[in-house]
C-alpha cells in the first residue's frame, strides 16, 4: 500500500486530499509544519510527498532544499496557491518532480501521483459511479437518471459525486463544504442548501432527504 506524506497546514485541504488518497488505497501521513514535513520525509516511510509551499516555521521550498541536500530522492509533488512562473521554476530548481497550482482537481493529482510512483496499486478514477438507477459518468461529466441524461454544472457534479460515494449516509453541511468547496467557500454562506436544491430539481426531490440538524442523505430503495 503506497505511503503518501501530505505536507499541508490548511485543515480543509488536508481532509479533502487525505480522504481521496485513502479511498484510492493509499496510507496517508500528515505533516502540518515545515520541520514536521522534513522529519517525516527523512524517515524513509513515505513513497511520495505532496508538499505545500506555504508551510509554517519552514516553507516548502526550504523543506525541499534541505531534503535534496541530504541526498533524498523521494518523489515530491508541490501543491500550492503560488502559481507564478517564478515560483514554478523555483520549485523545479529545488528538486520538485511535479508542480500543481491550487485550485486543483483531485483526479488530476491522483493521476500525477500514480505516474510518479508507477504504482498500479493506487486505484485510478473509475469511468462511472453507479448507485441504483443513478450513474455518474466521469468522462462525459453528466448524470444518467433512470436512463435519462442530465447535464450538471461542475459544482452539481461534485456534489452528486459525494452523495453517490456515500449512499444512505448522512453528510453534514460542513462535510459537503469541505469536500465540494474545499478551496474557496465562505462558511457562513448557504451554498450547500442552494446546490442541494438545484440537484434535487434534476434527479428528483425524494432522492435527497434532509436529516434535520444533521445534513443530507442520498436515499436508496430498501432491499427486497
PDB file of N, CA, C and O in Angstrom, residues 139-207:
ATOM      1  N   UNK A 139     -16.405  10.590 -17.649  1.00  0.00           N
ATOM      2  CA  UNK A 139     -15.850  11.064 -18.924  1.00  0.00           C
ATOM      3  C   UNK A 139     -16.729  12.154 -19.546  1.00  0.00           C
ATOM      4  O   UNK A 139     -16.230  13.162 -20.028  1.00  0.00           O
ATOM      5  N   UNK A 140     -18.031  11.927 -19.537  1.00  0.00           N
ATOM      6  CA  UNK A 140     -18.954  12.897 -20.138  1.00  0.00           C
ATOM      7  C   UNK A 140     -19.333  14.007 -19.173  1.00  0.00           C
ATOM      8  O   UNK A 140     -19.930  15.005 -19.582  1.00  0.00           O
ATOM      9  N   UNK A 141     -18.975  13.838 -17.880  1.00  0.00           N
ATOM     10  CA  UNK A 141     -19.291  14.810 -16.841  1.00  0.00           C
ATOM     11  C   UNK A 141     -20.787  15.076 -16.770  1.00  0.00           C
ATOM     12  O   UNK A 141     -21.254  16.214 -16.748  1.00  0.00           O
ATOM     13  N   UNK A 142     -21.561  13.983 -16.743  1.00  0.00           N
ATOM     14  CA  UNK A 142     -23.004  14.135 -16.613  1.00  0.00           C
ATOM     15  C   UNK A 142     -23.577  12.950 -15.856  1.00  0.00           C
ATOM     16  O   UNK A 142     -22.879  11.960 -15.599  1.00  0.00           O
ATOM     17  N   UNK A 143     -24.836  13.060 -15.508  1.00  0.00           N
ATOM     18  CA  UNK A 143     -25.509  12.049 -14.715  1.00  0.00           C
ATOM     19  C   UNK A 143     -26.607  11.398 -15.539  1.00  0.00           C
ATOM     20  O   UNK A 143     -27.305  12.068 -16.296  1.00  0.00           O
ATOM     21  N   UNK A 144     -26.718  10.073 -15.395  1.00  0.00           N
ATOM     22  CA  UNK A 144     -27.818   9.344 -16.021  1.00  0.00           C
ATOM     23  C   UNK A 144     -28.792   8.968 -14.901  1.00  0.00           C
ATOM     24  O   UNK A 144     -28.425   8.290 -13.947  1.00  0.00           O
ATOM     25  N   UNK A 145     -30.027   9.427 -15.023  1.00  0.00           N
ATOM     26  CA  UNK A 145     -31.064   9.186 -14.018  1.00  0.00           C
ATOM     27  C   UNK A 145     -32.148   8.327 -14.638  1.00  0.00           C
ATOM     28  O   UNK A 145     -32.908   8.788 -15.487  1.00  0.00           O
ATOM     29  N   UNK A 146     -32.182   7.064 -14.247  1.00  0.00           N
ATOM     30  CA  UNK A 146     -33.169   6.117 -14.782  1.00  0.00           C
ATOM     31  C   UNK A 146     -33.181   6.136 -16.308  1.00  0.00           C
ATOM     32  O   UNK A 146     -34.235   6.176 -16.948  1.00  0.00           O
ATOM     33  N   UNK A 147     -31.976   6.137 -16.902  1.00  0.00           N
ATOM     34  CA  UNK A 147     -31.853   6.127 -18.354  1.00  0.00           C
ATOM     35  C   UNK A 147     -31.913   7.486 -19.010  1.00  0.00           C
ATOM     36  O   UNK A 147     -31.733   7.595 -20.224  1.00  0.00           O
ATOM     37  N   UNK A 148     -32.162   8.520 -18.239  1.00  0.00           N
ATOM     38  CA  UNK A 148     -32.283   9.880 -18.786  1.00  0.00           C
ATOM     39  C   UNK A 148     -30.999  10.663 -18.505  1.00  0.00           C
ATOM     40  O   UNK A 148     -30.518  10.708 -17.383  1.00  0.00           O
ATOM     41  N   UNK A 149     -30.432  11.279 -19.549  1.00  0.00           N
ATOM     42  CA  UNK A 149     -29.208  12.057 -19.388  1.00  0.00           C
ATOM     43  C   UNK A 149     -29.508  13.404 -18.747  1.00  0.00           C
ATOM     44  O   UNK A 149     -30.438  14.103 -19.165  1.00  0.00           O
ATOM     45  N   UNK A 150     -28.720  13.755 -17.761  1.00  0.00           N
ATOM     46  CA  UNK A 150     -28.885  15.022 -17.063  1.00  0.00           C
ATOM     47  C   UNK A 150     -27.546  15.749 -17.054  1.00  0.00           C
ATOM     48  O   UNK A 150     -26.542  15.203 -16.587  1.00  0.00           O
ATOM     49  N   UNK A 151     -27.515  16.938 -17.593  1.00  0.00           N
ATOM     50  CA  UNK A 151     -26.291  17.738 -17.581  1.00  0.00           C
ATOM     51  C   UNK A 151     -26.168  18.456 -16.238  1.00  0.00           C
ATOM     52  O   UNK A 151     -27.156  18.991 -15.713  1.00  0.00           O
ATOM     53  N   UNK A 152     -24.955  18.466 -15.691  1.00  0.00           N
ATOM     54  CA  UNK A 152     -24.704  19.088 -14.398  1.00  0.00           C
ATOM     55  C   UNK A 152     -23.606  20.137 -14.525  1.00  0.00           C
ATOM     56  O   UNK A 152     -22.686  19.988 -15.321  1.00  0.00           O
ATOM     57  N   UNK A 153     -23.716  21.173 -13.709  1.00  0.00           N
ATOM     58  CA  UNK A 153     -22.602  22.110 -13.607  1.00  0.00           C
ATOM     59  C   UNK A 153     -21.464  21.428 -12.847  1.00  0.00           C
ATOM     60  O   UNK A 153     -21.639  20.356 -12.265  1.00  0.00           O
ATOM     61  N   UNK A 154     -20.297  22.060 -12.843  1.00  0.00           N
ATOM     62  CA  UNK A 154     -19.146  21.461 -12.171  1.00  0.00           C
ATOM     63  C   UNK A 154     -19.423  21.222 -10.688  1.00  0.00           C
ATOM     64  O   UNK A 154     -19.088  20.177 -10.133  1.00  0.00           O
ATOM     65  N   UNK A 155     -20.064  22.186 -10.027  1.00  0.00           N
ATOM     66  CA  UNK A 155     -20.358  22.040  -8.597  1.00  0.00           C
ATOM     67  C   UNK A 155     -21.450  20.990  -8.370  1.00  0.00           C
ATOM     68  O   UNK A 155     -21.381  20.218  -7.411  1.00  0.00           O
ATOM     69  N   UNK A 156     -22.455  20.979  -9.223  1.00  0.00           N
ATOM     70  CA  UNK A 156     -23.501  19.961  -9.095  1.00  0.00           C
ATOM     71  C   UNK A 156     -22.918  18.567  -9.264  1.00  0.00           C
ATOM     72  O   UNK A 156     -23.287  17.629  -8.549  1.00  0.00           O
ATOM     73  N   UNK A 157     -21.994  18.431 -10.201  1.00  0.00           N
ATOM     74  CA  UNK A 157     -21.355  17.138 -10.434  1.00  0.00           C
ATOM     75  C   UNK A 157     -20.571  16.699  -9.198  1.00  0.00           C
ATOM     76  O   UNK A 157     -20.665  15.549  -8.753  1.00  0.00           O
ATOM     77  N   UNK A 158     -19.797  17.622  -8.620  1.00  0.00           N
ATOM     78  CA  UNK A 158     -19.007  17.303  -7.427  1.00  0.00           C
ATOM     79  C   UNK A 158     -19.911  16.956  -6.246  1.00  0.00           C
ATOM     80  O   UNK A 158     -19.600  16.051  -5.454  1.00  0.00           O
ATOM     81  N   UNK A 159     -21.034  17.641  -6.124  1.00  0.00           N
ATOM     82  CA  UNK A 159     -21.977  17.360  -5.044  1.00  0.00           C
ATOM     83  C   UNK A 159     -22.633  15.998  -5.249  1.00  0.00           C
ATOM     84  O   UNK A 159     -22.733  15.195  -4.309  1.00  0.00           O
ATOM     85  N   UNK A 160     -23.055  15.722  -6.486  1.00  0.00           N
ATOM     86  CA  UNK A 160     -23.647  14.417  -6.786  1.00  0.00           C
ATOM     87  C   UNK A 160     -22.656  13.297  -6.504  1.00  0.00           C
ATOM     88  O   UNK A 160     -23.028  12.232  -5.988  1.00  0.00           O
ATOM     89  N   UNK A 161     -21.391  13.521  -6.814  1.00  0.00           N
ATOM     90  CA  UNK A 161     -20.366  12.502  -6.572  1.00  0.00           C
ATOM     91  C   UNK A 161     -20.274  12.164  -5.088  1.00  0.00           C
ATOM     92  O   UNK A 161     -20.158  10.996  -4.708  1.00  0.00           O
ATOM     93  N   UNK A 162     -20.352  13.177  -4.234  1.00  0.00           N
ATOM     94  CA  UNK A 162     -20.286  12.919  -2.794  1.00  0.00           C
ATOM     95  C   UNK A 162     -21.460  12.068  -2.327  1.00  0.00           C
ATOM     96  O   UNK A 162     -21.299  11.142  -1.529  1.00  0.00           O
ATOM     97  N   UNK A 163     -22.642  12.353  -2.826  1.00  0.00           N
ATOM     98  CA  UNK A 163     -23.808  11.564  -2.434  1.00  0.00           C
ATOM     99  C   UNK A 163     -23.711  10.127  -2.954  1.00  0.00           C
ATOM    100  O   UNK A 163     -24.027   9.173  -2.238  1.00  0.00           O
ATOM    101  N   UNK A 164     -23.265   9.963  -4.208  1.00  0.00           N
ATOM    102  CA  UNK A 164     -23.180   8.611  -4.768  1.00  0.00           C
ATOM    103  C   UNK A 164     -22.055   7.800  -4.137  1.00  0.00           C
ATOM    104  O   UNK A 164     -22.126   6.576  -4.098  1.00  0.00           O
ATOM    105  N   UNK A 165     -21.021   8.462  -3.666  1.00  0.00           N
ATOM    106  CA  UNK A 165     -19.950   7.741  -2.982  1.00  0.00           C
ATOM    107  C   UNK A 165     -20.366   7.317  -1.570  1.00  0.00           C
ATOM    108  O   UNK A 165     -19.735   6.443  -0.969  1.00  0.00           O
ATOM    109  N   UNK A 166     -21.403   7.953  -1.054  1.00  0.00           N
ATOM    110  CA  UNK A 166     -21.827   7.688   0.322  1.00  0.00           C
ATOM    111  C   UNK A 166     -23.334   7.467   0.403  1.00  0.00           C
ATOM    112  O   UNK A 166     -24.037   8.181   1.129  1.00  0.00           O
ATOM    113  N   UNK A 167     -23.882   6.487  -0.338  1.00  0.00           N
ATOM    114  CA  UNK A 167     -25.330   6.291  -0.342  1.00  0.00           C
ATOM    115  C   UNK A 167     -25.849   5.920   1.043  1.00  0.00           C
ATOM    116  O   UNK A 167     -25.199   5.176   1.786  1.00  0.00           O
ATOM    117  N   UNK A 168     -27.003   6.486   1.385  1.00  0.00           N
ATOM    118  CA  UNK A 168     -27.681   6.224   2.661  1.00  0.00           C
ATOM    119  C   UNK A 168     -26.904   6.711   3.880  1.00  0.00           C
ATOM    120  O   UNK A 168     -27.271   6.409   5.014  1.00  0.00           O
ATOM    121  N   UNK A 169     -25.844   7.455   3.665  1.00  0.00           N
ATOM    122  CA  UNK A 169     -25.091   8.033   4.785  1.00  0.00           C
ATOM    123  C   UNK A 169     -25.413   9.519   4.896  1.00  0.00           C
ATOM    124  O   UNK A 169     -25.537  10.215   3.888  1.00  0.00           O
ATOM    125  N   UNK A 170     -25.535   9.995   6.130  1.00  0.00           N
ATOM    126  CA  UNK A 170     -25.795  11.413   6.334  1.00  0.00           C
ATOM    127  C   UNK A 170     -24.494  12.188   6.146  1.00  0.00           C
ATOM    128  O   UNK A 170     -23.475  11.875   6.780  1.00  0.00           O
ATOM    129  N   UNK A 171     -24.521  13.165   5.265  1.00  0.00           N
ATOM    130  CA  UNK A 171     -23.384  14.050   5.040  1.00  0.00           C
ATOM    131  C   UNK A 171     -23.743  15.425   5.594  1.00  0.00           C
ATOM    132  O   UNK A 171     -24.743  16.027   5.193  1.00  0.00           O
ATOM    133  N   UNK A 172     -22.940  15.903   6.514  1.00  0.00           N
ATOM    134  CA  UNK A 172     -23.231  17.191   7.128  1.00  0.00           C
ATOM    135  C   UNK A 172     -22.922  18.334   6.156  1.00  0.00           C
ATOM    136  O   UNK A 172     -22.171  18.162   5.188  1.00  0.00           O
ATOM    137  N   UNK A 173     -23.479  19.483   6.456  1.00  0.00           N
ATOM    138  CA  UNK A 173     -23.207  20.671   5.659  1.00  0.00           C
ATOM    139  C   UNK A 173     -21.707  20.956   5.648  1.00  0.00           C
ATOM    140  O   UNK A 173     -21.129  21.308   4.614  1.00  0.00           O
ATOM    141  N   UNK A 174     -21.064  20.796   6.809  1.00  0.00           N
ATOM    142  CA  UNK A 174     -19.632  21.068   6.905  1.00  0.00           C
ATOM    143  C   UNK A 174     -18.817  20.087   6.064  1.00  0.00           C
ATOM    144  O   UNK A 174     -17.828  20.473   5.430  1.00  0.00           O
ATOM    145  N   UNK A 175     -19.212  18.818   6.053  1.00  0.00           N
ATOM    146  CA  UNK A 175     -18.511  17.831   5.221  1.00  0.00           C
ATOM    147  C   UNK A 175     -18.632  18.186   3.750  1.00  0.00           C
ATOM    148  O   UNK A 175     -17.653  18.105   3.000  1.00  0.00           O
ATOM    149  N   UNK A 176     -19.829  18.575   3.325  1.00  0.00           N
ATOM    150  CA  UNK A 176     -20.028  18.916   1.918  1.00  0.00           C
ATOM    151  C   UNK A 176     -19.275  20.184   1.541  1.00  0.00           C
ATOM    152  O   UNK A 176     -18.691  20.262   0.456  1.00  0.00           O
ATOM    153  N   UNK A 177     -19.263  21.170   2.432  1.00  0.00           N
ATOM    154  CA  UNK A 177     -18.482  22.379   2.171  1.00  0.00           C
ATOM    155  C   UNK A 177     -17.008  22.030   1.992  1.00  0.00           C
ATOM    156  O   UNK A 177     -16.350  22.507   1.068  1.00  0.00           O
ATOM    157  N   UNK A 178     -16.496  21.196   2.873  1.00  0.00           N
ATOM    158  CA  UNK A 178     -15.080  20.840   2.825  1.00  0.00           C
ATOM    159  C   UNK A 178     -14.727  20.068   1.563  1.00  0.00           C
ATOM    160  O   UNK A 178     -13.696  20.311   0.942  1.00  0.00           O
ATOM    161  N   UNK A 179     -15.600  19.132   1.167  1.00  0.00           N
ATOM    162  CA  UNK A 179     -15.268  18.240   0.058  1.00  0.00           C
ATOM    163  C   UNK A 179     -15.568  18.840  -1.317  1.00  0.00           C
ATOM    164  O   UNK A 179     -14.875  18.546  -2.289  1.00  0.00           O
ATOM    165  N   UNK A 180     -16.599  19.666  -1.407  1.00  0.00           N
ATOM    166  CA  UNK A 180     -17.019  20.197  -2.713  1.00  0.00           C
ATOM    167  C   UNK A 180     -16.486  21.610  -2.937  1.00  0.00           C
ATOM    168  O   UNK A 180     -16.116  21.968  -4.053  1.00  0.00           O
ATOM    169  N   UNK A 181     -16.437  22.398  -1.871  1.00  0.00           N
ATOM    170  CA  UNK A 181     -15.938  23.768  -1.983  1.00  0.00           C
ATOM    171  C   UNK A 181     -14.654  23.907  -1.181  1.00  0.00           C
ATOM    172  O   UNK A 181     -14.424  24.894  -0.495  1.00  0.00           O
ATOM    173  N   UNK A 182     -13.776  22.914  -1.277  1.00  0.00           N
ATOM    174  CA  UNK A 182     -12.636  22.804  -0.368  1.00  0.00           C
ATOM    175  C   UNK A 182     -11.759  24.040  -0.344  1.00  0.00           C
ATOM    176  O   UNK A 182     -11.195  24.378   0.686  1.00  0.00           O
ATOM    177  N   UNK A 183     -11.595  24.702  -1.468  1.00  0.00           N
ATOM    178  CA  UNK A 183     -10.586  25.754  -1.548  1.00  0.00           C
ATOM    179  C   UNK A 183     -11.154  27.169  -1.549  1.00  0.00           C
ATOM    180  O   UNK A 183     -10.417  28.120  -1.416  1.00  0.00           O
ATOM    181  N   UNK A 184     -12.448  27.310  -1.735  1.00  0.00           N
ATOM    182  CA  UNK A 184     -12.958  28.672  -1.946  1.00  0.00           C
ATOM    183  C   UNK A 184     -14.391  28.838  -1.460  1.00  0.00           C
ATOM    184  O   UNK A 184     -15.256  29.254  -2.204  1.00  0.00           O
ATOM    185  N   UNK A 185     -14.672  28.526  -0.197  1.00  0.00           N
ATOM    186  CA  UNK A 185     -16.025  28.707   0.288  1.00  0.00           C
ATOM    187  C   UNK A 185     -16.061  29.635   1.494  1.00  0.00           C
ATOM    188  O   UNK A 185     -15.086  29.796   2.199  1.00  0.00           O
ATOM    189  N   UNK A 186     -17.225  30.246   1.703  1.00  0.00           N
ATOM    190  CA  UNK A 186     -17.489  31.070   2.879  1.00  0.00           C
ATOM    191  C   UNK A 186     -18.312  30.229   3.840  1.00  0.00           C
ATOM    192  O   UNK A 186     -19.452  29.870   3.530  1.00  0.00           O
ATOM    193  N   UNK A 187     -17.783  29.888   5.020  1.00  0.00           N
ATOM    194  CA  UNK A 187     -18.507  29.012   5.941  1.00  0.00           C
ATOM    195  C   UNK A 187     -19.879  29.537   6.337  1.00  0.00           C
ATOM    196  O   UNK A 187     -20.734  28.766   6.765  1.00  0.00           O
ATOM    197  N   UNK A 188     -20.091  30.849   6.212  1.00  0.00           N
ATOM    198  CA  UNK A 188     -21.374  31.430   6.614  1.00  0.00           C
ATOM    199  C   UNK A 188     -22.408  31.403   5.488  1.00  0.00           C
ATOM    200  O   UNK A 188     -23.565  31.746   5.700  1.00  0.00           O
ATOM    201  N   UNK A 189     -22.019  30.985   4.302  1.00  0.00           N
ATOM    202  CA  UNK A 189     -22.939  31.036   3.170  1.00  0.00           C
ATOM    203  C   UNK A 189     -23.924  29.874   3.197  1.00  0.00           C
ATOM    204  O   UNK A 189     -23.742  28.897   3.921  1.00  0.00           O
ATOM    205  N   UNK A 190     -24.967  29.993   2.371  1.00  0.00           N
ATOM    206  CA  UNK A 190     -25.961  28.914   2.247  1.00  0.00           C
ATOM    207  C   UNK A 190     -25.773  28.146   0.946  1.00  0.00           C
ATOM    208  O   UNK A 190     -26.711  27.604   0.385  1.00  0.00           O
ATOM    209  N   UNK A 191     -24.529  28.082   0.457  1.00  0.00           N
ATOM    210  CA  UNK A 191     -24.260  27.497  -0.849  1.00  0.00           C
ATOM    211  C   UNK A 191     -24.645  26.019  -0.908  1.00  0.00           C
ATOM    212  O   UNK A 191     -25.126  25.534  -1.938  1.00  0.00           O
ATOM    213  N   UNK A 192     -24.461  25.285   0.187  1.00  0.00           N
ATOM    214  CA  UNK A 192     -24.837  23.863   0.182  1.00  0.00           C
ATOM    215  C   UNK A 192     -26.333  23.715  -0.031  1.00  0.00           C
ATOM    216  O   UNK A 192     -26.782  22.915  -0.863  1.00  0.00           O
ATOM    217  N   UNK A 193     -27.110  24.481   0.715  1.00  0.00           N
ATOM    218  CA  UNK A 193     -28.564  24.405   0.588  1.00  0.00           C
ATOM    219  C   UNK A 193     -29.016  24.749  -0.833  1.00  0.00           C
ATOM    220  O   UNK A 193     -29.893  24.083  -1.396  1.00  0.00           O
ATOM    221  N   UNK A 194     -28.389  25.754  -1.415  1.00  0.00           N
ATOM    222  CA  UNK A 194     -28.745  26.175  -2.770  1.00  0.00           C
ATOM    223  C   UNK A 194     -28.456  25.059  -3.772  1.00  0.00           C
ATOM    224  O   UNK A 194     -29.300  24.722  -4.622  1.00  0.00           O
ATOM    225  N   UNK A 195     -27.275  24.435  -3.678  1.00  0.00           N
ATOM    226  CA  UNK A 195     -26.905  23.407  -4.659  1.00  0.00           C
ATOM    227  C   UNK A 195     -27.628  22.091  -4.423  1.00  0.00           C
ATOM    228  O   UNK A 195     -27.866  21.340  -5.373  1.00  0.00           O
ATOM    229  N   UNK A 196     -27.987  21.793  -3.194  1.00  0.00           N
ATOM    230  CA  UNK A 196     -28.833  20.619  -2.956  1.00  0.00           C
ATOM    231  C   UNK A 196     -30.181  20.830  -3.640  1.00  0.00           C
ATOM    232  O   UNK A 196     -30.732  19.904  -4.256  1.00  0.00           O
ATOM    233  N   UNK A 197     -30.698  22.027  -3.557  1.00  0.00           N
ATOM    234  CA  UNK A 197     -31.971  22.336  -4.230  1.00  0.00           C
ATOM    235  C   UNK A 197     -31.843  22.188  -5.743  1.00  0.00           C
ATOM    236  O   UNK A 197     -32.718  21.610  -6.393  1.00  0.00           O
ATOM    237  N   UNK A 198     -30.741  22.685  -6.325  1.00  0.00           N
ATOM    238  CA  UNK A 198     -30.516  22.522  -7.764  1.00  0.00           C
ATOM    239  C   UNK A 198     -30.480  21.037  -8.138  1.00  0.00           C
ATOM    240  O   UNK A 198     -31.080  20.615  -9.139  1.00  0.00           O
ATOM    241  N   UNK A 199     -29.740  20.251  -7.342  1.00  0.00           N
ATOM    242  CA  UNK A 199     -29.578  18.832  -7.651  1.00  0.00           C
ATOM    243  C   UNK A 199     -30.907  18.085  -7.520  1.00  0.00           C
ATOM    244  O   UNK A 199     -31.211  17.204  -8.336  1.00  0.00           O
ATOM    245  N   UNK A 200     -31.685  18.440  -6.529  1.00  0.00           N
ATOM    246  CA  UNK A 200     -32.998  17.802  -6.365  1.00  0.00           C
ATOM    247  C   UNK A 200     -33.891  18.030  -7.584  1.00  0.00           C
ATOM    248  O   UNK A 200     -34.632  17.151  -7.998  1.00  0.00           O
ATOM    249  N   UNK A 201     -33.815  19.219  -8.141  1.00  0.00           N
ATOM    250  CA  UNK A 201     -34.628  19.516  -9.321  1.00  0.00           C
ATOM    251  C   UNK A 201     -34.269  18.607 -10.491  1.00  0.00           C
ATOM    252  O   UNK A 201     -35.118  18.281 -11.319  1.00  0.00           O
ATOM    253  N   UNK A 202     -33.006  18.194 -10.541  1.00  0.00           N
ATOM    254  CA  UNK A 202     -32.544  17.411 -11.689  1.00  0.00           C
ATOM    255  C   UNK A 202     -32.672  15.907 -11.488  1.00  0.00           C
ATOM    256  O   UNK A 202     -32.797  15.165 -12.460  1.00  0.00           O
ATOM    257  N   UNK A 203     -32.614  15.434 -10.237  1.00  0.00           N
ATOM    258  CA  UNK A 203     -32.662  13.979 -10.020  1.00  0.00           C
ATOM    259  C   UNK A 203     -33.910  13.523  -9.283  1.00  0.00           C
ATOM    260  O   UNK A 203     -34.157  12.324  -9.166  1.00  0.00           O
ATOM    261  N   UNK A 204     -34.701  14.484  -8.785  1.00  0.00           N
ATOM    262  CA  UNK A 204     -35.906  14.142  -8.035  1.00  0.00           C
ATOM    263  C   UNK A 204     -35.749  14.503  -6.570  1.00  0.00           C
ATOM    264  O   UNK A 204     -34.779  14.071  -5.931  1.00  0.00           O
ATOM    265  N   UNK A 205     -36.662  15.280  -6.050  1.00  0.00           N
ATOM    266  CA  UNK A 205     -36.535  15.780  -4.677  1.00  0.00           C
ATOM    267  C   UNK A 205     -36.542  14.671  -3.640  1.00  0.00           C
ATOM    268  O   UNK A 205     -35.940  14.793  -2.568  1.00  0.00           O
ATOM    269  N   UNK A 206     -37.208  13.563  -3.966  1.00  0.00           N
ATOM    270  CA  UNK A 206     -37.310  12.467  -2.997  1.00  0.00           C
ATOM    271  C   UNK A 206     -36.005  11.711  -2.825  1.00  0.00           C
ATOM    272  O   UNK A 206     -35.839  10.938  -1.867  1.00  0.00           O
ATOM    273  N   UNK A 207     -35.047  11.903  -3.725  1.00  0.00           N
ATOM    274  CA  UNK A 207     -33.793  11.136  -3.666  1.00  0.00           C
ATOM    275  C   UNK A 207     -32.804  11.673  -2.640  1.00  0.00           C
ATOM    276  O   UNK A 207     -31.894  10.958  -2.215  1.00  0.00           O
TER     277      UNK A 207
END
